mmCIF file of C-alpha atoms and ligand atoms in Angstrom:
data_model
loop_
_atom_site.group_PDB
_atom_site.id
_atom_site.type_symbol
_atom_site.label_atom_id
_atom_site.label_comp_id
_atom_site.label_asym_id
_atom_site.label_seq_id
_atom_site.Cartn_x
_atom_site.Cartn_y
_atom_site.Cartn_z
ATOM 1 C CA UNK D 1 0.000 0.000 0.000
ATOM 2 C CA UNK D 2 1.214 3.487 -0.832
ATOM 3 C CA UNK D 3 0.134 6.616 1.012
ATOM 4 C CA UNK D 4 -0.879 9.447 -1.305
ATOM 5 C CA UNK D 5 0.764 12.710 -0.260
ATOM 6 C CA UNK D 6 -0.074 16.123 -1.711
ATOM 7 C CA UNK D 7 2.018 19.292 -1.475
ATOM 8 C CA UNK D 8 0.570 22.761 -0.878
ATOM 9 C CA UNK D 9 2.797 25.510 -2.303
ATOM 10 C CA UNK D 10 5.276 25.254 -5.151
ATOM 11 C CA UNK D 11 7.993 27.514 -3.750
ATOM 12 C CA UNK D 12 11.631 27.019 -2.918
ATOM 13 C CA UNK D 13 11.492 24.348 -0.220
ATOM 14 C CA UNK D 14 8.768 22.362 -1.991
ATOM 15 C CA UNK D 15 10.664 22.387 -5.279
ATOM 16 C CA UNK D 16 14.223 21.981 -4.016
ATOM 17 C CA UNK D 17 13.742 19.566 -1.110
ATOM 18 C CA UNK D 18 10.274 18.214 -0.347
ATOM 19 C CA UNK D 19 9.122 16.979 -3.765
ATOM 20 C CA UNK D 20 12.561 15.476 -4.608
ATOM 21 C CA UNK D 21 12.634 13.776 -1.182
ATOM 22 C CA UNK D 22 9.238 12.186 -1.901
ATOM 23 C CA UNK D 23 10.945 10.049 -4.569
ATOM 24 C CA UNK D 24 12.883 8.279 -1.807
ATOM 25 C CA UNK D 25 10.053 7.593 0.651
ATOM 26 C CA UNK D 26 9.075 3.974 1.313
ATOM 27 C CA UNK D 27 5.319 3.415 1.300
ATOM 28 C CA UNK D 28 4.256 6.797 -0.097
ATOM 29 C CA UNK D 29 4.116 8.723 -3.335
ATOM 30 C CA UNK D 30 3.642 12.302 -4.449
ATOM 31 C CA UNK D 31 -0.018 12.416 -5.429
ATOM 32 C CA UNK D 32 -1.083 15.995 -6.180
ATOM 33 C CA UNK D 33 -0.129 19.649 -5.898
ATOM 34 C CA UNK D 34 -1.915 22.858 -4.933
ATOM 35 C CA UNK D 35 -0.752 26.240 -6.204
ATOM 36 C CA UNK D 36 -2.400 29.643 -6.457
ATOM 37 C CA UNK D 37 -1.736 29.377 -10.163
ATOM 38 C CA UNK D 38 -3.098 26.442 -12.178
ATOM 39 C CA UNK D 39 -0.259 26.397 -14.710
ATOM 40 C CA UNK D 40 2.318 26.458 -11.907
ATOM 41 C CA UNK D 41 0.528 23.506 -10.321
ATOM 42 C CA UNK D 42 0.587 21.573 -13.613
ATOM 43 C CA UNK D 43 4.276 22.321 -14.188
ATOM 44 C CA UNK D 44 5.210 21.305 -10.648
ATOM 45 C CA UNK D 45 3.101 18.128 -10.769
ATOM 46 C CA UNK D 46 4.639 17.106 -14.092
ATOM 47 C CA UNK D 47 8.191 17.967 -13.112
ATOM 48 C CA UNK D 48 7.989 15.989 -9.870
ATOM 49 C CA UNK D 49 5.846 13.134 -11.183
ATOM 50 C CA UNK D 50 2.667 13.538 -9.093
ATOM 51 C CA UNK D 51 0.701 10.323 -9.603
ATOM 52 C CA UNK D 52 -2.993 11.273 -9.247
ATOM 53 C CA UNK D 53 -5.199 11.151 -12.340
ATOM 54 C CA UNK D 54 -5.983 14.799 -11.545
ATOM 55 C CA UNK D 55 -2.749 15.966 -9.984
ATOM 56 C CA UNK D 56 -2.792 19.785 -10.134
ATOM 57 C CA UNK D 57 -5.161 22.163 -8.358
ATOM 58 C CA UNK D 58 -5.578 25.874 -7.774
ATOM 59 C CA UNK D 59 -8.405 25.516 -5.222
ATOM 60 C CA UNK D 60 -7.817 24.278 -1.668
ATOM 61 C CA UNK D 61 -11.316 22.812 -1.348
ATOM 62 C CA UNK D 62 -11.062 20.901 -4.648
ATOM 63 C CA UNK D 63 -7.567 19.641 -3.740
ATOM 64 C CA UNK D 64 -8.778 18.409 -0.343
ATOM 65 C CA UNK D 65 -11.969 16.893 -1.790
ATOM 66 C CA UNK D 66 -9.960 14.130 -3.504
ATOM 67 C CA UNK D 67 -10.829 11.040 -1.411
ATOM 68 C CA UNK D 68 -7.607 9.304 -2.495
ATOM 69 C CA UNK D 69 -5.464 12.086 -1.017
ATOM 70 C CA UNK D 70 -4.417 10.901 2.447
ATOM 71 C CA UNK D 71 -1.800 13.368 3.641
ATOM 72 C CA UNK D 72 -0.523 16.850 2.854
ATOM 73 C CA UNK D 73 2.758 18.670 3.249
ATOM 74 C CA UNK D 74 2.186 22.396 3.725
ATOM 75 C CA UNK D 75 5.000 24.605 2.414
ATOM 76 C CA UNK D 76 3.503 28.065 2.145
ATOM 77 C CA UNK D 77 4.223 31.371 3.950
ATOM 78 C CA UNK D 78 4.000 31.039 7.709
ATOM 79 C CA UNK D 79 0.783 33.006 8.286
ATOM 80 C CA UNK D 80 -1.115 30.702 5.908
ATOM 81 C CA UNK D 81 -0.140 27.478 7.688
ATOM 82 C CA UNK D 82 -2.860 27.397 10.327
ATOM 83 C CA UNK D 83 -5.823 27.928 8.000
ATOM 84 C CA UNK D 84 -4.541 25.368 5.496
ATOM 85 C CA UNK D 85 -3.599 22.809 8.153
ATOM 86 C CA UNK D 86 -6.983 23.103 9.853
ATOM 87 C CA UNK D 87 -8.799 22.716 6.519
ATOM 88 C CA UNK D 88 -6.695 19.651 5.691
ATOM 89 C CA UNK D 89 -7.337 18.075 9.097
ATOM 90 C CA UNK D 90 -11.082 18.761 8.839
ATOM 91 C CA UNK D 91 -10.975 16.938 5.482
ATOM 92 C CA UNK D 92 -9.366 13.950 7.228
ATOM 93 C CA UNK D 93 -5.859 14.415 5.790
ATOM 94 C CA UNK D 94 -2.693 13.908 7.840
ATOM 95 C CA UNK D 95 -0.516 17.037 7.997
ATOM 96 C CA UNK D 96 3.232 17.612 7.806
ATOM 97 C CA UNK D 97 3.534 21.330 8.442
ATOM 98 C CA UNK D 98 6.520 23.527 7.652
ATOM 99 C CA UNK D 99 8.113 25.583 10.398
ATOM 100 C CA UNK D 100 7.211 27.757 12.197
ATOM 101 C CA UNK D 101 3.838 26.037 12.419
ATOM 102 C CA UNK D 102 1.949 29.334 12.875
ATOM 103 C CA UNK D 103 2.475 33.024 13.521
ATOM 104 C CA UNK D 104 0.399 33.212 16.695
ATOM 105 C CA UNK D 105 0.211 30.886 19.659
ATOM 106 C CA UNK D 106 -3.585 30.716 19.324
ATOM 107 C CA UNK D 107 -3.212 29.425 15.771
ATOM 108 C CA UNK D 108 -0.553 26.892 16.779
ATOM 109 C CA UNK D 109 -2.879 25.553 19.482
ATOM 110 C CA UNK D 110 -5.835 25.491 17.063
ATOM 111 C CA UNK D 111 -3.837 23.395 14.580
ATOM 112 C CA UNK D 112 -2.743 20.913 17.249
ATOM 113 C CA UNK D 113 -6.229 20.658 18.742
ATOM 114 C CA UNK D 114 -7.931 20.211 15.371
ATOM 115 C CA UNK D 115 -5.557 17.450 14.284
ATOM 116 C CA UNK D 116 -6.144 15.684 17.599
ATOM 117 C CA UNK D 117 -9.946 16.056 17.282
ATOM 118 C CA UNK D 118 -9.905 14.780 13.706
ATOM 119 C CA UNK D 119 -7.533 11.926 14.628
ATOM 120 C CA UNK D 120 -5.021 12.810 11.935
ATOM 121 C CA UNK D 121 -1.248 12.857 12.406
ATOM 122 C CA UNK D 122 0.484 16.217 12.724
ATOM 123 C CA UNK D 123 4.237 16.576 12.269
ATOM 124 C CA UNK D 124 6.282 19.781 12.268
ATOM 125 C CA UNK D 125 9.077 19.922 9.694
ATOM 126 C CA UNK D 126 12.220 20.496 11.751
ATOM 127 C CA UNK D 127 14.562 18.651 9.417
ATOM 128 C CA UNK D 128 17.725 19.255 11.493
ATOM 129 C CA UNK D 129 16.531 16.477 13.805
ATOM 130 C CA UNK D 130 17.127 14.124 10.863
ATOM 131 C CA UNK D 131 20.775 15.104 10.352
ATOM 132 C CA UNK D 132 22.614 11.880 11.129
ATOM 133 C CA UNK D 133 25.421 13.654 13.002
ATOM 134 C CA UNK D 134 22.963 15.636 15.123
ATOM 135 C CA UNK D 135 21.151 12.379 15.942
ATOM 136 C CA UNK D 136 24.391 10.779 17.113
ATOM 137 C CA UNK D 137 25.219 13.788 19.310
ATOM 138 C CA UNK D 138 21.679 13.847 20.752
ATOM 139 C CA UNK D 139 21.828 10.107 21.518
ATOM 140 C CA UNK D 140 25.166 10.464 23.316
ATOM 141 C CA UNK D 141 23.971 13.497 25.264
ATOM 142 C CA UNK D 142 20.710 11.836 26.266
ATOM 143 C CA UNK D 143 22.540 8.670 27.354
ATOM 144 C CA UNK D 144 24.812 10.743 29.593
ATOM 145 C CA UNK D 145 27.934 9.951 27.566
ATOM 146 C CA UNK D 146 28.973 13.601 27.215
ATOM 147 C CA UNK D 147 28.489 14.535 30.864
ATOM 148 C CA UNK D 148 26.226 17.249 32.135
ATOM 149 C CA UNK D 149 25.581 20.044 29.606
ATOM 150 C CA UNK D 150 26.473 23.558 30.734
ATOM 151 C CA UNK D 151 26.173 25.768 27.676
ATOM 152 C CA UNK D 152 25.214 25.569 23.995
ATOM 153 C CA UNK D 153 25.057 28.062 21.193
ATOM 154 C CA UNK D 154 24.207 28.255 17.516
ATOM 155 C CA UNK D 155 24.681 30.785 14.759
ATOM 156 C CA UNK D 156 22.890 30.590 11.418
ATOM 157 C CA UNK D 157 22.611 33.562 9.076
ATOM 158 C CA UNK D 158 22.168 34.526 5.451
ATOM 159 C CA UNK D 159 22.426 37.740 3.503
ATOM 160 C CA UNK D 160 19.131 38.850 1.992
ATOM 161 C CA UNK D 161 19.487 40.743 -1.286
ATOM 162 C CA UNK D 162 16.693 43.112 -0.305
ATOM 163 C CA UNK D 163 13.520 43.097 1.794
ATOM 164 C CA UNK D 164 11.140 41.855 -0.880
ATOM 165 C CA UNK D 165 10.654 38.413 0.720
ATOM 166 C CA UNK D 166 7.310 37.851 2.483
ATOM 167 C CA UNK D 167 9.161 37.109 5.750
ATOM 168 C CA UNK D 168 10.157 40.773 5.956
ATOM 169 C CA UNK D 169 6.527 41.872 6.047
ATOM 170 C CA UNK D 170 3.570 41.541 8.359
ATOM 171 C CA UNK D 171 0.939 40.033 6.064
ATOM 172 C CA UNK D 172 2.424 36.571 5.555
ATOM 173 C CA UNK D 173 5.084 36.326 8.245
ATOM 174 C CA UNK D 174 5.742 37.273 11.860
ATOM 175 C CA UNK D 175 9.532 37.111 12.023
ATOM 176 C CA UNK D 176 12.289 37.280 9.371
ATOM 177 C CA UNK D 177 15.579 35.603 10.327
ATOM 178 C CA UNK D 178 13.936 34.146 13.407
ATOM 179 C CA UNK D 179 11.379 32.352 11.203
ATOM 180 C CA UNK D 180 13.764 31.514 8.387
ATOM 181 C CA UNK D 181 16.404 29.812 10.533
ATOM 182 C CA UNK D 182 16.034 30.904 14.172
ATOM 183 C CA UNK D 183 13.100 28.581 14.726
ATOM 184 C CA UNK D 184 15.381 25.691 13.650
ATOM 185 C CA UNK D 185 18.045 26.789 16.169
ATOM 186 C CA UNK D 186 15.385 26.953 18.872
ATOM 187 C CA UNK D 187 14.195 23.468 17.996
ATOM 188 C CA UNK D 188 17.720 22.041 17.864
ATOM 189 C CA UNK D 189 18.568 23.454 21.292
ATOM 190 C CA UNK D 190 15.292 22.253 22.843
ATOM 191 C CA UNK D 191 15.585 18.805 21.241
ATOM 192 C CA UNK D 192 19.103 18.398 22.602
ATOM 193 C CA UNK D 193 18.702 19.975 26.028
ATOM 194 C CA UNK D 194 15.132 19.586 27.304
ATOM 195 C CA UNK D 195 15.400 15.815 27.948
ATOM 196 C CA UNK D 196 18.471 16.288 30.170
ATOM 197 C CA UNK D 197 18.050 19.817 31.504
ATOM 198 C CA UNK D 198 14.319 20.474 31.638
ATOM 199 C CA UNK D 199 12.176 23.006 29.785
ATOM 200 C CA UNK D 200 13.147 26.546 28.856
ATOM 201 C CA UNK D 201 12.468 28.705 31.892
ATOM 202 C CA UNK D 202 13.603 32.024 30.484
ATOM 203 C CA UNK D 203 13.787 33.368 26.938
ATOM 204 C CA UNK D 204 14.884 36.875 25.998
ATOM 205 C CA UNK D 205 15.738 38.410 22.666
ATOM 206 C CA UNK D 206 17.781 41.316 21.388
ATOM 207 C CA UNK D 207 16.718 42.393 17.929
ATOM 208 C CA UNK D 208 17.968 44.864 15.364
ATOM 209 C CA UNK D 209 15.725 45.924 12.510
ATOM 210 C CA UNK D 210 17.312 49.237 11.602
ATOM 211 C CA UNK D 211 18.608 48.620 8.085
ATOM 212 C CA UNK D 212 15.297 48.113 6.293
ATOM 213 C CA UNK D 213 13.213 49.576 9.095
ATOM 214 C CA UNK D 214 10.475 46.966 8.644
ATOM 215 C CA UNK D 215 8.409 45.244 11.308
ATOM 216 C CA UNK D 216 10.601 42.127 11.607
ATOM 217 C CA UNK D 217 14.000 41.123 12.940
ATOM 218 C CA UNK D 218 17.067 41.583 10.737
ATOM 219 C CA UNK D 219 19.651 40.422 13.277
ATOM 220 C CA UNK D 220 18.514 38.694 16.461
ATOM 221 C CA UNK D 221 20.204 37.124 19.424
ATOM 222 C CA UNK D 222 18.121 34.915 21.718
ATOM 223 C CA UNK D 223 19.188 33.781 25.200
ATOM 224 C CA UNK D 224 17.635 30.731 26.812
ATOM 225 C CA UNK D 225 17.822 29.224 30.248
ATOM 226 C CA UNK D 226 16.937 25.570 30.584
ATOM 227 C CA UNK D 227 15.505 24.397 33.911
ATOM 228 C CA UNK D 228 18.471 22.681 35.401
ATOM 229 C CA UNK D 229 21.156 25.389 35.192
ATOM 230 C CA UNK D 230 21.960 25.283 31.492
ATOM 231 C CA UNK D 231 22.366 28.428 29.455
ATOM 232 C CA UNK D 232 22.112 28.603 25.660
ATOM 233 C CA UNK D 233 21.870 31.199 22.947
ATOM 234 C CA UNK D 234 21.508 31.532 19.225
ATOM 235 C CA UNK D 235 22.026 34.269 16.650
ATOM 236 C CA UNK D 236 20.280 34.733 13.333
ATOM 237 C CA UNK D 237 20.648 37.424 10.734
ATOM 238 C CA UNK D 238 19.551 38.309 7.225
ATOM 239 C CA UNK D 239 22.310 40.945 7.008
ATOM 240 C CA UNK D 240 25.412 38.797 6.599
ATOM 241 C CA UNK D 241 26.368 35.302 5.601
ATOM 242 C CA UNK D 242 28.689 33.161 7.679
ATOM 243 C CA UNK D 243 29.282 29.409 8.037
ATOM 244 C CA UNK D 244 26.753 27.946 10.456
ATOM 245 C CA UNK D 245 27.962 26.609 13.773
ATOM 246 C CA UNK D 246 26.466 24.730 16.710
ATOM 247 C CA UNK D 247 28.511 24.239 19.876
ATOM 248 C CA UNK D 248 27.663 22.171 22.932
ATOM 249 C CA UNK D 249 29.759 22.321 26.103
ATOM 250 C CA UNK D 250 29.349 19.508 28.621
ATOM 251 C CA UNK D 251 31.334 18.402 31.669
ATOM 252 C CA UNK D 252 33.065 15.646 29.709
ATOM 253 C CA UNK D 253 32.894 16.804 26.116
ATOM 254 C CA UNK D 254 32.989 19.769 23.782
ATOM 255 C CA UNK D 255 30.968 19.224 20.601
ATOM 256 C CA UNK D 256 31.553 21.496 17.613
ATOM 257 C CA UNK D 257 29.274 21.191 14.579
ATOM 258 C CA UNK D 258 30.421 23.234 11.594
ATOM 259 C CA UNK D 259 28.213 23.679 8.549
ATOM 260 C CA UNK D 260 25.625 21.170 9.761
ATOM 261 C CA UNK D 261 22.803 23.727 10.000
ATOM 262 C CA UNK D 262 21.479 23.645 6.462
ATOM 263 C CA UNK D 263 19.657 21.475 3.974
ATOM 264 C CA UNK D 264 22.290 18.903 3.060
ATOM 265 C CA UNK D 265 22.860 16.644 6.057
ATOM 266 C CA UNK D 266 26.578 17.439 5.674
ATOM 267 C CA UNK D 267 29.163 19.552 7.504
ATOM 268 C CA UNK D 268 31.605 18.287 10.101
ATOM 269 C CA UNK D 269 31.392 17.438 13.794
ATOM 270 C CA UNK D 270 34.134 17.001 16.372
ATOM 271 C CA UNK D 271 33.817 15.745 19.930
ATOM 272 C CA UNK D 272 36.805 16.728 22.058
ATOM 273 C CA UNK D 273 38.632 17.504 18.789
ATOM 274 C CA UNK D 274 38.086 13.995 17.375
ATOM 275 C CA UNK D 275 35.985 13.797 14.197
ATOM 276 C CA UNK D 276 32.587 12.167 14.594
ATOM 277 C CA UNK D 277 31.684 9.771 11.774
ATOM 278 C CA UNK D 278 28.188 10.145 10.421
ATOM 279 C CA UNK D 279 26.370 9.413 7.188
ATOM 280 C CA UNK D 280 25.378 12.297 4.967
ATOM 281 C CA UNK D 281 21.688 11.417 4.861
ATOM 282 C CA UNK D 282 19.059 13.670 3.307
ATOM 283 C CA UNK D 283 17.273 15.092 6.373
ATOM 284 C CA UNK D 284 14.094 15.834 4.405
ATOM 285 C CA UNK D 285 13.800 12.151 3.534
ATOM 286 C CA UNK D 286 14.132 11.380 7.247
ATOM 287 C CA UNK D 287 11.396 13.798 8.281
ATOM 288 C CA UNK D 288 8.924 12.711 5.575
ATOM 289 C CA UNK D 289 9.671 9.007 6.166
ATOM 290 C CA UNK D 290 8.901 9.506 9.871
ATOM 291 C CA UNK D 291 5.586 11.183 8.950
ATOM 292 C CA UNK D 292 4.635 8.323 6.608
ATOM 293 C CA UNK D 293 5.743 5.668 9.103
ATOM 294 C CA UNK D 294 3.607 7.364 11.771
ATOM 295 C CA UNK D 295 0.582 7.306 9.461
ATOM 296 C CA UNK D 296 1.196 3.602 8.916
ATOM 297 C CA UNK D 297 1.424 3.123 12.686
ATOM 298 C CA UNK D 298 5.011 1.878 12.782
ATOM 299 C CA UNK D 299 6.598 5.025 14.295
ATOM 300 C CA UNK D 300 5.722 7.963 16.485
ATOM 301 C CA UNK D 301 5.774 11.463 15.030
ATOM 302 C CA UNK D 302 9.229 12.791 15.951
ATOM 303 C CA UNK D 303 8.195 16.452 16.183
ATOM 304 C CA UNK D 304 4.539 16.673 17.254
ATOM 305 C CA UNK D 305 2.373 19.786 17.341
ATOM 306 C CA UNK D 306 3.195 20.407 20.999
ATOM 307 C CA UNK D 307 6.857 20.947 20.054
ATOM 308 C CA UNK D 308 5.950 23.330 17.242
ATOM 309 C CA UNK D 309 3.590 25.150 19.588
ATOM 310 C CA UNK D 310 6.270 25.671 22.245
ATOM 311 C CA UNK D 311 8.650 26.908 19.566
ATOM 312 C CA UNK D 312 6.148 29.555 18.416
ATOM 313 C CA UNK D 313 5.538 30.571 22.018
ATOM 314 C CA UNK D 314 9.271 31.087 22.621
ATOM 315 C CA UNK D 315 9.811 32.983 19.345
ATOM 316 C CA UNK D 316 7.009 35.328 20.397
ATOM 317 C CA UNK D 317 8.598 35.756 23.833
ATOM 318 C CA UNK D 318 11.990 36.518 22.302
ATOM 319 C CA UNK D 319 10.522 39.086 19.925
ATOM 320 C CA UNK D 320 8.346 40.669 22.590
ATOM 321 C CA UNK D 321 11.164 40.939 25.114
ATOM 322 C CA UNK D 322 13.303 42.770 22.555
ATOM 323 C CA UNK D 323 10.864 45.656 22.944
ATOM 324 C CA UNK D 324 10.941 46.405 19.222
ATOM 325 C CA UNK D 325 8.612 43.945 17.583
ATOM 326 C CA UNK D 326 4.808 43.944 17.429
ATOM 327 C CA UNK D 327 3.122 42.216 20.337
ATOM 328 C CA UNK D 328 -0.226 41.564 18.647
ATOM 329 C CA UNK D 329 -1.482 38.077 19.445
ATOM 330 C CA UNK D 330 -4.477 38.020 17.129
ATOM 331 C CA UNK D 331 -5.092 34.594 15.583
ATOM 332 C CA UNK D 332 -4.951 34.622 11.796
ATOM 333 C CA UNK D 333 -7.518 31.866 11.362
HETATM 334 N N1 NAP G 1 12.542 23.170 6.792
HETATM 335 C C1 NAP G 1 13.262 23.871 5.964
HETATM 336 O O1 NAP G 1 14.416 23.570 5.706
HETATM 337 C C2 NAP G 1 12.647 25.054 5.280
HETATM 338 C C3 NAP G 1 13.400 25.798 4.371
HETATM 339 C C4 NAP G 1 12.773 26.856 3.709
HETATM 340 C C5 NAP G 1 11.457 27.168 3.993
HETATM 341 N N2 NAP G 1 10.777 26.444 4.910
HETATM 342 C C6 NAP G 1 9.388 26.790 5.258
HETATM 343 O O2 NAP G 1 8.542 26.434 4.164
HETATM 344 C C7 NAP G 1 7.561 27.443 3.979
HETATM 345 C C8 NAP G 1 7.716 28.004 2.564
HETATM 346 O O3 NAP G 1 8.974 28.645 2.477
HETATM 347 P P1 NAP G 1 9.708 28.862 1.072
HETATM 348 O O4 NAP G 1 11.069 29.358 1.385
HETATM 349 O O5 NAP G 1 9.571 27.673 0.212
HETATM 350 O O6 NAP G 1 8.846 30.069 0.512
HETATM 351 P P2 NAP G 1 8.564 30.462 -0.985
HETATM 352 O O7 NAP G 1 9.692 30.076 -1.864
HETATM 353 O O8 NAP G 1 8.139 31.882 -0.969
HETATM 354 O O9 NAP G 1 7.330 29.531 -1.377
HETATM 355 C C9 NAP G 1 6.094 29.632 -0.741
HETATM 356 C C10 NAP G 1 5.015 29.151 -1.691
HETATM 357 O O10 NAP G 1 3.765 29.271 -1.043
HETATM 358 C C11 NAP G 1 2.752 29.518 -2.003
HETATM 359 N N3 NAP G 1 1.891 30.632 -1.608
HETATM 360 C C12 NAP G 1 0.569 30.538 -1.342
HETATM 361 N N4 NAP G 1 0.076 31.729 -1.049
HETATM 362 C C13 NAP G 1 1.078 32.609 -1.130
HETATM 363 C C14 NAP G 1 1.152 34.008 -0.966
HETATM 364 N N5 NAP G 1 0.086 34.741 -0.639
HETATM 365 N N6 NAP G 1 2.356 34.593 -1.141
HETATM 366 C C15 NAP G 1 3.445 33.872 -1.460
HETATM 367 N N7 NAP G 1 3.414 32.528 -1.635
HETATM 368 C C16 NAP G 1 2.240 31.909 -1.482
HETATM 369 C C17 NAP G 1 3.466 29.846 -3.307
HETATM 370 O O11 NAP G 1 3.258 28.754 -4.167
HETATM 371 P P3 NAP G 1 2.201 28.949 -5.324
HETATM 372 O O12 NAP G 1 2.620 30.200 -6.025
HETATM 373 O O13 NAP G 1 2.355 27.748 -6.137
HETATM 374 O O14 NAP G 1 0.856 29.081 -4.689
HETATM 375 C C18 NAP G 1 4.909 29.994 -2.947
HETATM 376 O O15 NAP G 1 5.749 29.532 -3.970
HETATM 377 C C19 NAP G 1 7.770 28.461 5.073
HETATM 378 O O16 NAP G 1 6.936 28.179 6.174
HETATM 379 C C20 NAP G 1 9.212 28.263 5.481
HETATM 380 O O17 NAP G 1 9.490 28.632 6.817
HETATM 381 C C21 NAP G 1 11.340 25.389 5.534
#
């Protein structure tokens, strides 16, 4: 049996990563595509080999009305996620939702609650959890092999050419660098540290948005305290590009991950200066395979709605505490 998976949105991540990854998923196939533009949907469906007899749609209700469609991957601007995910769940489709799962906490909760009520699976697409090297580090940390963690930090930036991207504006996004990559850093730190150090007890942000003068963060630094005396921070920016880095300092080990924060599953990792061997696995294949396996009942969703919800809550706290960013908490749905 093959699970029929549709994709909503034909943008960068759908085209570059999600649709290509679908070709490598056991027990599932790309079934159909939804775009705002019918020709774009047809082109995308043809290019990526969507298998449905009618495989391209420009209407959400028509796309979801296909009884053979079982699951959707939502890869649209952040503020659209909640409405689309709730519609998909109400139509009985399982949902793999891109990050951040929503732009308000109320919407994040509504998505999680609706998926639970409708008894469909909900996964949040934090692909860095499927980087083989990160998984090895997390396993060692969680087994106590690195000693007690004391401090961790991450930096992930890119240089935007201008402020034309939807993330820079209030209609379709809520944060810029913090939503592009900061939410991944937040998830990576929580995934690593919460099981051994407890939940985040304090989250503060420092944000600069002076270059373009828009409503969203250009450079942001977020400090976190985890329950049991662990401090962490991460920096994001759309103003400069630098190699990504994740560092974890424990009583018995120093872990340095260089270039691992990205789409490839590559980079390098050392533990106490010794290289860590890991396989360069496509992390998007890992995240979609987990989603499909969960639908089939042979795995648990690795990143459930509750994790995505907490991430949104902390991003909002970081932005709010910076004193510069809008505090509105109106649900979009
Ligand atoms: N996990 C990751 O590694 C990763 C990486 C990048 C992005 N993402 C996430 O994936 C989502 C999409 O990001 P992206 O970088 O792929 O964005 P993008 O290139 O701008 O693509 C978004 C797509 O959404 C559709 N869309 C529907 N309504 C839209 C509207 N009003 N304005 C603009 N686009 C609209 C468009 O497809 P149609 O024109 O066909 O409707 C558009 O191509 C975001 O939530 C982002 O955070 C995740």
